[in-house]
Tab-separated table of C-alpha atoms and ligand atoms in Angstrom:
chain	number	residue	atom	x	y	z
A	1	MET	CA	-23.779	-27.570	29.771
A	2	THR	CA	-25.821	-24.707	31.150
A	3	ASN	CA	-27.446	-22.173	28.843
A	4	ARG	CA	-24.921	-19.633	29.913
A	5	GLU	CA	-22.008	-21.921	29.148
A	6	GLN	CA	-23.514	-22.643	25.762
A	7	GLU	CA	-23.888	-18.943	25.102
A	8	LEU	CA	-20.271	-18.314	26.114
A	9	GLU	CA	-19.030	-21.138	23.935
A	10	LYS	CA	-21.028	-19.834	21.007
A	11	ARG	CA	-19.522	-16.410	21.475
A	12	LEU	CA	-16.033	-17.814	21.729
A	13	ASN	CA	-16.455	-19.727	18.485
A	14	LEU	CA	-17.785	-16.650	16.726
A	15	LEU	CA	-14.888	-14.681	18.107
A	16	VAL	CA	-12.313	-17.080	16.730
A	17	LYS	CA	-14.075	-17.073	13.365
A	18	PHE	CA	-14.128	-13.278	13.444
A	19	GLY	CA	-10.358	-13.151	14.013
A	20	GLY	CA	-9.737	-15.466	11.077
A	21	MET	CA	-12.061	-13.665	8.706
A	22	ILE	CA	-10.793	-10.174	9.271
A	23	ALA	CA	-7.124	-11.122	9.176
A	24	ILE	CA	-7.313	-11.941	5.474
A	25	GLU	CA	-9.433	-9.044	4.174
A	26	THR	CA	-7.074	-6.359	2.930
A	27	ASN	CA	-9.562	-3.994	1.272
A	28	LEU	CA	-10.325	-1.333	3.876
A	29	ASN	CA	-13.953	-0.658	2.927
A	30	ARG	CA	-14.835	-4.326	2.664
A	31	LEU	CA	-13.020	-4.954	5.927
A	32	LEU	CA	-15.004	-2.275	7.757
A	33	GLU	CA	-18.255	-3.684	6.375
A	34	LEU	CA	-17.277	-7.173	7.406
A	35	ILE	CA	-16.371	-6.065	10.898
A	36	ALA	CA	-19.598	-4.093	11.296
A	37	GLU	CA	-21.707	-7.024	10.127
A	38	GLN	CA	-20.000	-9.496	12.441
A	39	VAL	CA	-20.059	-7.213	15.451
A	40	LYS	CA	-23.745	-6.516	14.960
A	41	ARG	CA	-24.397	-10.259	15.026
A	42	LEU	CA	-22.106	-10.988	17.941
A	43	LEU	CA	-23.631	-8.305	20.138
A	44	ASN	CA	-27.176	-8.755	18.964
A	45	GLY	CA	-27.433	-5.099	18.031
A	46	ASP	CA	-29.475	-3.569	15.237
A	47	ARG	CA	-26.666	-1.484	13.761
A	48	CYS	CA	-22.930	-1.276	14.068
A	49	THR	CA	-20.710	1.476	12.801
A	50	VAL	CA	-16.924	1.491	12.697
A	51	PHE	CA	-15.498	5.000	12.855
A	52	VAL	CA	-11.917	5.593	11.776
A	53	LEU	CA	-9.966	8.586	13.039
A	54	ASP	CA	-8.796	10.867	10.235
A	55	LYS	CA	-5.705	12.495	11.703
A	56	GLN	CA	-5.563	15.123	8.964
A	57	THR	CA	-8.949	16.641	9.793
A	58	ASN	CA	-9.257	15.344	13.349
A	59	GLU	CA	-12.631	13.826	12.534
A	60	LEU	CA	-14.063	10.360	12.923
A	61	TRP	CA	-15.411	9.153	9.610
A	62	SER	CA	-17.472	6.177	8.668
A	63	LYS	CA	-18.741	4.823	5.397
A	64	VAL	CA	-20.533	1.804	6.752
A	65	ALA	CA	-23.399	2.958	8.921
A	66	HIS	CA	-26.075	0.333	8.401
A	67	GLY	CA	-29.061	1.908	6.705
A	68	LEU	CA	-27.055	4.748	5.259
A	69	GLU	CA	-24.595	2.992	2.976
A	70	HIS	CA	-22.974	5.334	0.470
A	71	THR	CA	-23.184	8.136	2.986
A	72	GLU	CA	-20.172	9.287	4.870
A	73	ILE	CA	-20.613	10.340	8.475
A	74	ARG	CA	-18.060	12.684	9.977
A	75	MET	CA	-17.984	13.557	13.672
A	76	PRO	CA	-15.455	16.054	15.046
A	77	PHE	CA	-13.030	14.689	17.652
A	78	GLY	CA	-14.475	15.434	21.105
A	79	LYS	CA	-18.049	15.940	19.812
A	80	GLY	CA	-20.989	13.555	20.066
A	81	ILE	CA	-20.695	10.141	21.594
A	82	VAL	CA	-18.114	8.745	19.210
A	83	GLY	CA	-16.054	11.926	19.422
A	84	ILE	CA	-16.047	11.788	23.218
A	85	VAL	CA	-15.071	8.116	23.248
A	86	ALA	CA	-12.163	8.908	20.918
A	87	GLN	CA	-11.097	11.819	23.088
A	88	THR	CA	-11.295	10.101	26.472
A	89	GLY	CA	-10.366	6.581	25.362
A	90	GLN	CA	-13.201	5.324	27.617
A	91	PRO	CA	-16.238	3.307	26.536
A	92	ILE	CA	-19.720	4.826	26.785
A	93	ASN	CA	-22.816	2.737	27.414
A	94	ILE	CA	-26.087	4.672	27.173
A	95	LYS	CA	-29.423	3.084	27.952
A	96	ASN	CA	-31.571	5.955	26.746
A	97	ALA	CA	-29.968	8.045	24.027
A	98	TYR	CA	-32.552	10.828	23.918
A	99	SER	CA	-32.225	11.622	27.595
A	100	ASP	CA	-28.429	11.895	27.329
A	101	ASP	CA	-27.146	15.298	26.281
A	102	ARG	CA	-23.928	13.851	24.784
A	103	PHE	CA	-26.039	12.262	22.060
A	104	SER	CA	-26.595	14.298	18.931
A	105	SER	CA	-29.774	13.278	17.181
A	106	GLU	CA	-28.765	14.791	13.831
A	107	ILE	CA	-27.984	11.422	12.290
A	108	ASP	CA	-31.347	10.044	13.386
A	109	ARG	CA	-33.028	13.077	11.813
A	110	VAL	CA	-31.347	12.400	8.482
A	111	THR	CA	-32.094	8.671	8.441
A	112	GLY	CA	-35.427	8.597	10.198
A	113	TYR	CA	-33.935	5.998	12.520
A	114	LYS	CA	-34.754	5.951	16.224
A	115	THR	CA	-31.694	5.322	18.407
A	116	ARG	CA	-32.572	3.793	21.765
A	117	ASN	CA	-29.385	2.549	23.373
A	118	ILE	CA	-25.739	2.873	22.352
A	119	LEU	CA	-22.538	1.073	23.234
A	120	ALA	CA	-19.345	2.715	21.972
A	121	VAL	CA	-15.767	1.630	22.708
A	122	PRO	CA	-12.426	3.027	21.527
A	123	LEU	CA	-10.314	1.194	18.950
A	124	LYS	CA	-6.681	1.359	19.916
A	125	ASP	CA	-3.501	0.299	18.180
A	126	VAL	CA	-0.821	-1.755	19.924
A	127	THR	CA	0.817	1.336	21.376
A	128	GLY	CA	-2.514	2.479	22.864
A	129	LYS	CA	-3.130	5.289	20.372
A	130	ILE	CA	-6.767	5.762	19.349
A	131	ILE	CA	-7.385	4.787	15.724
A	132	GLY	CA	-11.182	4.869	15.798
A	133	VAL	CA	-14.398	3.985	17.596
A	134	PHE	CA	-16.778	1.023	17.463
A	135	GLU	CA	-20.432	1.849	17.963
A	136	VAL	CA	-23.310	-0.599	18.314
A	137	ILE	CA	-26.865	0.685	18.456
A	138	ASN	CA	-30.171	-0.734	19.700
A	139	LYS	CA	-29.621	-4.080	21.325
A	140	MET	CA	-32.432	-6.410	20.268
A	141	ASP	CA	-33.169	-7.629	23.789
A	142	GLY	CA	-32.703	-5.179	26.674
A	143	ASP	CA	-29.636	-3.042	27.333
A	144	PHE	CA	-25.947	-3.551	26.615
A	145	ASP	CA	-24.215	-4.931	29.704
A	146	ALA	CA	-20.673	-5.238	31.037
A	147	GLU	CA	-20.174	-8.485	29.154
A	148	ASP	CA	-21.091	-6.781	25.871
A	149	GLU	CA	-18.601	-4.066	26.711
A	150	GLY	CA	-15.852	-6.608	27.277
A	151	MET	CA	-16.767	-8.400	24.089
A	152	LEU	CA	-16.739	-5.224	22.014
A	153	PHE	CA	-13.403	-4.270	23.484
A	154	LEU	CA	-11.944	-7.656	22.546
A	155	LEU	CA	-13.347	-7.447	19.025
A	156	GLY	CA	-11.843	-3.979	18.825
A	157	SER	CA	-8.358	-5.240	19.592
A	158	PHE	CA	-8.595	-7.774	16.747
A	159	ALA	CA	-10.144	-5.211	14.453
A	160	SER	CA	-7.559	-2.510	15.021
A	161	ALA	CA	-4.713	-4.752	13.831
A	162	ALA	CA	-6.709	-5.694	10.735
A	163	ILE	CA	-7.640	-2.082	10.036
A	164	GLU	CA	-4.009	-0.996	10.244
A	165	ASN	CA	-3.130	-3.908	8.007
A	166	ALA	CA	-5.710	-2.827	5.416
A	167	GLN	CA	-4.639	0.789	5.648
A	168	LEU	CA	-1.118	-0.412	4.922
A	169	TYR	CA	-2.269	-2.434	1.959
A	170	GLU	CA	-4.067	0.547	0.476
A	171	SER	CA	-1.037	2.753	0.751
A	172	LEU	CA	1.319	0.238	-0.862
A	173	ASN	CA	0.777	1.469	-4.412
A	174	LYS	CA	2.384	4.699	-3.345
A	175	SER	CA	5.262	2.616	-2.117
A	176	GLN	CA	5.993	4.784	0.867
A	177	LEU	CA	8.895	3.057	2.509
A	178	GLU	CA	8.636	5.067	5.694
A	179	THR	CA	4.999	4.186	6.172
A	180	ILE	CA	5.841	0.542	5.812
A	181	TYR	CA	8.703	0.699	8.244
A	182	ARG	CA	6.387	2.391	10.690
A	183	LEU	CA	4.006	-0.536	10.396
A	184	ALA	CA	6.807	-3.047	10.604
A	185	ILE	CA	7.714	-1.495	13.912
A	186	THR	CA	4.106	-1.491	15.066
A	187	ALA	CA	3.603	-5.094	13.994
A	188	GLU	CA	6.604	-6.317	15.883
A	189	TYR	CA	6.364	-3.879	18.735
A	190	ARG	CA	3.834	-6.257	20.213
A	191	ASP	CA	6.233	-9.132	20.714
A	192	GLN	CA	9.414	-7.363	21.614
A	193	VAL	CA	10.275	-4.098	23.257
A	194	ASP	CA	13.489	-3.622	21.278
A	195	THR	CA	11.835	-3.815	17.890
A	196	ALA	CA	13.685	-0.904	16.361
A	197	VAL	CA	16.970	-2.477	17.458
A	198	HIS	CA	15.974	-5.893	16.107
A	199	LEU	CA	14.923	-4.419	12.752
A	200	ARG	CA	18.162	-2.472	12.458
A	201	HIS	CA	20.130	-5.626	13.264
A	202	ILE	CA	18.257	-7.609	10.612
A	203	SER	CA	18.956	-4.843	8.131
A	204	GLU	CA	22.674	-4.537	8.879
A	205	TYR	CA	23.420	-8.236	9.399
A	206	SER	CA	21.652	-9.118	6.158
A	207	ALA	CA	23.641	-6.463	4.299
A	208	LEU	CA	26.904	-7.790	5.792
A	209	LEU	CA	26.021	-11.385	4.877
A	210	ALA	CA	25.148	-10.310	1.331
A	211	LYS	CA	28.409	-8.387	0.987
A	212	GLY	CA	30.363	-11.413	2.227
A	213	LEU	CA	28.842	-13.841	-0.273
A	214	PRO	CA	29.639	-11.625	-2.249
A	215	LEU	CA	26.646	-9.950	-3.904
A	216	SER	CA	26.780	-6.696	-5.880
A	217	GLU	CA	26.458	-3.360	-4.159
A	218	LYS	CA	22.982	-2.912	-5.616
A	219	GLU	CA	21.888	-6.269	-4.213
A	220	VAL	CA	23.390	-5.431	-0.835
A	221	GLU	CA	21.356	-2.225	-0.748
A	222	ASN	CA	18.217	-4.079	-1.856
A	223	ILE	CA	18.426	-6.459	1.056
A	224	ARG	CA	19.381	-3.723	3.492
A	225	TYR	CA	16.137	-1.871	2.818
A	226	SER	CA	13.727	-4.753	2.292
A	227	SER	CA	14.787	-7.157	5.061
A	228	PRO	CA	13.233	-5.206	7.970
A	229	LEU	CA	9.819	-6.075	6.545
A	230	HIS	CA	10.310	-9.836	6.901
A	231	ASP	CA	7.905	-10.220	9.849
A	232	ILE	CA	5.296	-7.643	8.851
A	233	GLY	CA	2.730	-10.463	8.590
A	234	LYS	CA	2.748	-10.635	12.382
A	235	VAL	CA	0.112	-7.873	12.276
A	236	GLY	CA	-2.323	-10.682	11.438
A	237	ILE	CA	-1.422	-12.843	14.435
A	238	PRO	CA	-3.673	-12.454	17.523
A	239	ASP	CA	-2.060	-11.128	20.697
A	240	ALA	CA	-3.011	-14.294	22.578
A	241	ILE	CA	-0.547	-16.222	20.406
A	242	LEU	CA	2.108	-13.634	19.670
A	243	LEU	CA	2.433	-12.472	23.271
A	244	LYS	CA	2.057	-15.862	24.933
A	245	PRO	CA	4.792	-16.045	27.561
A	246	GLY	CA	5.265	-19.810	27.281
A	247	LYS	CA	5.689	-22.387	24.586
A	248	LEU	CA	3.069	-22.461	21.829
A	249	THR	CA	0.788	-25.452	21.406
A	250	PRO	CA	1.088	-27.178	18.017
A	251	GLU	CA	-2.176	-25.474	16.934
A	252	GLU	CA	-0.923	-22.059	17.980
A	253	TYR	CA	2.363	-22.642	16.203
A	254	GLU	CA	0.455	-23.515	13.010
A	255	GLU	CA	-1.366	-20.194	13.319
A	256	MET	CA	1.925	-18.406	13.990
A	257	LYS	CA	3.446	-19.855	10.833
A	258	LYS	CA	0.850	-17.971	8.796
A	259	HIS	CA	2.752	-14.723	9.424
A	260	THR	CA	4.816	-15.684	6.359
A	261	LEU	CA	1.698	-15.954	4.175
A	262	TYR	CA	0.157	-12.779	5.561
A	263	GLY	CA	3.405	-10.905	4.992
A	264	ALA	CA	3.685	-12.114	1.416
A	265	LYS	CA	0.074	-11.169	0.786
A	266	ILE	CA	0.520	-7.690	2.188
A	267	LEU	CA	3.607	-7.006	0.093
A	268	CYS	CA	3.153	-8.913	-3.145
A	269	ASN	CA	0.990	-6.633	-5.269
A	270	ALA	CA	3.456	-3.796	-4.945
A	271	GLU	CA	5.026	-2.285	-8.013
A	272	SER	CA	8.320	-1.264	-6.481
A	273	ALA	CA	11.213	-3.695	-6.997
A	274	LEU	CA	12.197	-3.284	-3.372
A	275	LEU	CA	8.790	-4.370	-2.132
A	276	GLN	CA	8.799	-7.346	-4.479
A	277	ILE	CA	12.020	-8.455	-2.817
A	278	ALA	CA	10.477	-7.760	0.584
A	279	CYS	CA	7.561	-9.995	-0.433
A	280	LYS	CA	9.855	-12.919	-1.241
A	281	ILE	CA	11.673	-12.454	2.033
A	282	ALA	CA	8.455	-12.251	4.063
A	283	GLY	CA	7.092	-15.367	2.383
A	284	SER	CA	10.219	-17.547	2.523
A	285	HIS	CA	12.370	-16.503	5.501
A	286	HIS	CA	11.305	-19.612	7.480
A	287	GLU	CA	12.004	-22.087	4.707
A	288	LYS	CA	14.934	-24.354	5.499
A	289	PHE	CA	17.765	-25.378	3.174
A	290	ASP	CA	17.010	-29.090	3.686
A	291	GLY	CA	13.338	-28.616	2.792
A	292	THR	CA	11.864	-28.972	6.303
A	293	GLY	CA	10.787	-25.351	6.790
A	294	TYR	CA	7.513	-23.491	6.192
A	295	PRO	CA	5.159	-22.420	4.707
A	296	ILE	CA	5.714	-24.618	1.621
A	297	LYS	CA	8.874	-26.646	2.296
A	298	LEU	CA	11.012	-25.127	-0.426
A	299	LYS	CA	14.464	-26.649	-0.652
A	300	GLY	CA	17.983	-25.314	-1.403
A	301	GLY	CA	18.061	-23.101	-4.456
A	302	GLN	CA	14.255	-23.040	-4.667
A	303	ILE	CA	14.354	-20.658	-1.713
A	304	PRO	CA	14.980	-17.089	-2.907
A	305	LEU	CA	18.589	-16.144	-2.098
A	306	TYR	CA	17.533	-13.006	-0.221
A	307	ALA	CA	15.348	-15.155	2.050
A	308	ARG	CA	18.225	-17.594	2.694
A	309	ILE	CA	20.296	-14.629	3.842
A	310	VAL	CA	17.635	-13.037	6.052
A	311	SER	CA	16.942	-16.410	7.660
A	312	VAL	CA	20.462	-16.508	9.144
A	313	ALA	CA	20.306	-12.872	10.273
A	314	ASP	CA	16.851	-13.395	11.799
A	315	VAL	CA	17.631	-16.542	13.757
A	316	PHE	CA	20.972	-15.224	15.030
A	317	ASP	CA	19.375	-12.031	16.301
A	318	ALA	CA	16.266	-13.787	17.671
A	319	LEU	CA	18.550	-16.064	19.699
A	320	CYS	CA	20.577	-13.116	21.039
A	321	MET	CA	17.520	-11.082	22.048
A	322	PRO	CA	15.110	-11.808	24.892
A	323	ARG	CA	11.598	-12.826	23.791
A	324	VAL	CA	8.356	-13.267	25.729
A	325	TYR	CA	8.895	-17.022	25.371
A	326	LYS	CA	12.663	-17.319	25.946
A	327	SER	CA	15.623	-15.539	27.488
A	328	LYS	CA	18.563	-14.340	25.408
A	329	TRP	CA	21.491	-16.516	24.422
A	330	GLU	CA	25.184	-15.640	24.616
A	331	SER	CA	26.464	-14.594	21.191
A	332	GLU	CA	28.982	-17.445	21.119
A	333	LYS	CA	26.298	-20.060	21.727
A	334	ALA	CA	24.166	-18.483	18.988
A	335	ARG	CA	27.163	-18.519	16.603
A	336	GLU	CA	27.722	-22.220	17.260
A	337	TYR	CA	24.039	-22.894	16.645
A	338	ILE	CA	24.181	-21.124	13.259
A	339	LEU	CA	27.265	-23.149	12.252
A	340	SER	CA	25.675	-26.408	13.386
A	341	GLU	CA	22.615	-25.712	11.214
A	342	SER	CA	24.652	-25.314	8.011
A	343	GLU	CA	23.012	-27.386	5.260
A	344	LYS	CA	20.079	-28.123	7.616
A	345	SER	CA	18.334	-24.812	8.276
A	346	PHE	CA	20.777	-22.659	6.358
A	347	ASP	CA	22.521	-22.310	3.018
A	348	PRO	CA	26.171	-23.339	3.657
A	349	ASP	CA	27.420	-20.415	1.537
A	350	VAL	CA	25.521	-17.966	3.727
A	351	VAL	CA	26.877	-19.670	6.853
A	352	LYS	CA	30.407	-19.322	5.418
A	353	SER	CA	29.746	-15.632	4.872
A	354	PHE	CA	28.425	-15.442	8.444
A	355	GLU	CA	31.719	-16.783	9.781
A	356	GLY	CA	33.585	-14.222	7.717
A	357	VAL	CA	31.605	-11.207	8.951
A	358	TYR	CA	30.965	-12.458	12.498
A	359	GLU	CA	33.327	-9.928	14.116
A	360	GLN	CA	31.509	-7.080	12.358
A	361	ILE	CA	28.172	-8.466	13.514
A	362	LEU	CA	29.428	-8.521	17.104
A	363	LYS	CA	30.514	-4.903	16.776
A	364	ILE	CA	27.031	-3.842	15.694
A	365	GLN	CA	25.548	-5.874	18.534
A	366	SER	CA	27.766	-4.263	21.166
A	367	LEU	CA	26.907	-0.794	19.876
A	368	SER	CA	23.238	-1.416	20.656
A	369	ASN	CA	24.099	-2.903	24.042
A	370	ASP	CA	25.918	0.353	24.820
A	371	GLY	CA	22.766	2.214	23.908
A	372	LYS	CA	24.621	3.884	21.037
A	373	THR	CA	21.982	2.904	18.543
A	374	THR	CA	21.699	4.545	15.196
A	375	VAL	CA	18.520	4.949	13.246
A	376	ILE	CA	17.423	2.307	10.733
A	377	PRO	CA	18.106	3.549	7.202
A	378	GLY	CA	14.833	4.802	5.829
A	379	ILE	CA	13.408	5.756	9.196
A	380	THR	CA	13.879	9.296	10.348
A	381	LYS	CA	14.518	10.211	13.966
A	382	GLU	CA	11.143	11.935	13.954
A	383	LEU	CA	9.422	8.649	13.171
A	384	HIS	CA	11.109	6.917	16.071
A	385	LYS	CA	9.915	9.583	18.428
A	386	HIS	CA	6.436	9.224	17.055
A	387	THR	CA	6.236	5.472	17.459
A	388	PHE	CA	7.661	5.152	20.909
B	1	LIG	P1	11.116	-14.897	16.491
B	1	LIG	O1	11.021	-14.842	17.979
B	1	LIG	O2	11.550	-13.642	15.803
B	1	LIG	O3	12.110	-16.085	16.106
B	1	LIG	C1	12.563	-16.261	14.784
B	1	LIG	C2	13.221	-17.612	14.601
B	1	LIG	O4	14.411	-17.685	15.415
B	1	LIG	C3	12.376	-18.813	15.020
B	1	LIG	O5	11.488	-19.200	14.003
B	1	LIG	C4	13.453	-19.863	15.267
B	1	LIG	O6	13.913	-20.382	14.041
B	1	LIG	C5	14.590	-19.045	15.847
B	1	LIG	N1	14.530	-19.110	17.315
B	1	LIG	C6	14.065	-18.174	18.168
B	1	LIG	N2	14.200	-18.597	19.445
B	1	LIG	C7	14.742	-19.823	19.400
B	1	LIG	C8	15.146	-20.797	20.395
B	1	LIG	O7	15.017	-20.589	21.603
B	1	LIG	N3	15.696	-21.971	19.937
B	1	LIG	C9	15.886	-22.220	18.612
B	1	LIG	N4	16.433	-23.381	18.248
B	1	LIG	N5	15.507	-21.345	17.652
B	1	LIG	C10	14.950	-20.161	18.040
B	1	LIG	P2	10.168	-20.034	14.388
B	1	LIG	O8	10.466	-21.090	15.388
B	1	LIG	O9	9.537	-20.486	13.114
B	1	LIG	O10	9.216	-18.990	15.079
B	1	LIG	C11	8.637	-17.917	14.377
B	1	LIG	C12	8.022	-16.950	15.334
B	1	LIG	O11	7.008	-17.634	16.084
B	1	LIG	C13	8.990	-16.402	16.383
B	1	LIG	O12	9.696	-15.289	15.864
B	1	LIG	C14	8.026	-16.048	17.499
B	1	LIG	O13	7.401	-14.810	17.256
B	1	LIG	C15	6.985	-17.134	17.424
B	1	LIG	N6	7.241	-18.265	18.349
B	1	LIG	C16	7.917	-19.421	18.080
B	1	LIG	N7	7.891	-20.249	19.152
B	1	LIG	C17	7.200	-19.592	20.128
B	1	LIG	C18	6.842	-19.927	21.488
B	1	LIG	O14	7.144	-21.005	22.015
B	1	LIG	N8	6.123	-18.983	22.177
B	1	LIG	C19	5.775	-17.793	21.611
B	1	LIG	N9	5.079	-16.894	22.350
B	1	LIG	N10	6.099	-17.441	20.338
B	1	LIG	C20	6.800	-18.328	19.620
B	2	LIG	C1	-23.355	10.407	18.307
B	2	LIG	O1	-22.189	9.993	18.367
B	2	LIG	O2	-23.765	11.258	19.111
B	2	LIG	C2	-24.276	9.888	17.258
B	2	LIG	C3	-24.204	8.422	17.269
B	2	LIG	C4	-24.957	7.805	16.128
B	2	LIG	O3	-26.193	7.825	16.162
B	2	LIG	O4	-24.307	7.230	15.219
B	3	LIG	C1	7.405	-24.502	18.841
B	3	LIG	O1	7.396	-25.626	18.329
B	3	LIG	O2	6.508	-24.171	19.648
B	3	LIG	C2	8.449	-23.467	18.452
B	3	LIG	C3	9.830	-24.050	18.330
B	3	LIG	C4	10.908	-23.022	18.629
B	3	LIG	O3	10.684	-21.807	18.516
B	3	LIG	O4	12.033	-23.433	19.002
B	4	LIG	FE1	9.377	-14.668	10.978
């Protein structure tokens, strides 16, 4: 192997490790510190700062500037290097900071630090909206090059998902259902264009299945509102796996399966009863009735009832919708599949309920095919506009 190949392999390994580490840190401050530390190492810089865009004040704030811990930096949007990167969405690579008039030396004056060169790239969410800026300062050997830029950009795409994840986790105590739905949409938006439609289907099919069992009205409403969060753990799955157009390798599929664990982790500390249900659903919706599912091979009645219900709704709708890795199935073929999996993948009572409400499910499906979609309960029209 040449030196260069060795260097590339080293970087690749670090990159994979980086993805794994940040996916499981849900405390925002610790996450930002972790990201900064790793990025500094990966790019051989002296300092790294992660700026997060505060939409309320339109400023970029950071708590984790190396050398000035416990200080908060705030840069107005459009001002200074980070502000300009946030505004234009373009990276900036400066070889000599003091001869560049976009650089404001105020921070250096406060810290007594001497900035030489700077590489700053935008952090974007899956829809392309700016959520912050990554800045690395003073490369140890020479200047930042195009490869560093590419690397920082890649790290940024991992980091933005983790940052959104952590922001979600922090807001959970407030139990803001709309915020969570917004993230559910963002999380899944990456692997399917019709996310809002899919989430509404899951919500309505699950409610119909619950009603048909029959469960009480309260329980029907519980599942209606909590089921759309079943795949929220997909925020922790790298694009390279989630968006892969073909079949996953066994290793990739193992990684993919962790979306159940991530989802449960995101939701489980919540106080609200609804989110506790959502947590069970997120954690167990891929368990199978015969005990061959994941993540922990629960069997029959060990699987929470709500999860047994959502499992049928999820698979039926996944089969009927196109995915990056498969085309859509005819509804009839999907129905037959569900029936054939009774007692294998699915609870036979839920499958019986499915048969009973199948006509109603088809009606909901045809409404979305006609484009006459309604809004998911809990999500306002405004929110839809905002996300898409
Ligand atoms: P998803 O696309 O929402 O699919 C949910 C579940 O529907 C799947 O869980 C599976 O039980 C069922 N399903 C979907 N498509 C098919 C199909 O063509 N045939 C059959 N028999 N069942 C199907 P599963 O397999 O545990 O997958 C979980 C998630 O992992 C999927 O969510 C998807 O995001 C991802 N995934 C699974 N296989 C692949 C793949 O080959 N390529 C890619 N890119 N992603 C995959
Ligand atoms: C700036 O964005 O102009 C200041 C960058 C820094 O030194 O952190
Ligand atoms: C896989 O094993 O790659 C996924 C199986 C499936 O989704 O059918
Ligand atoms: Fe899932």
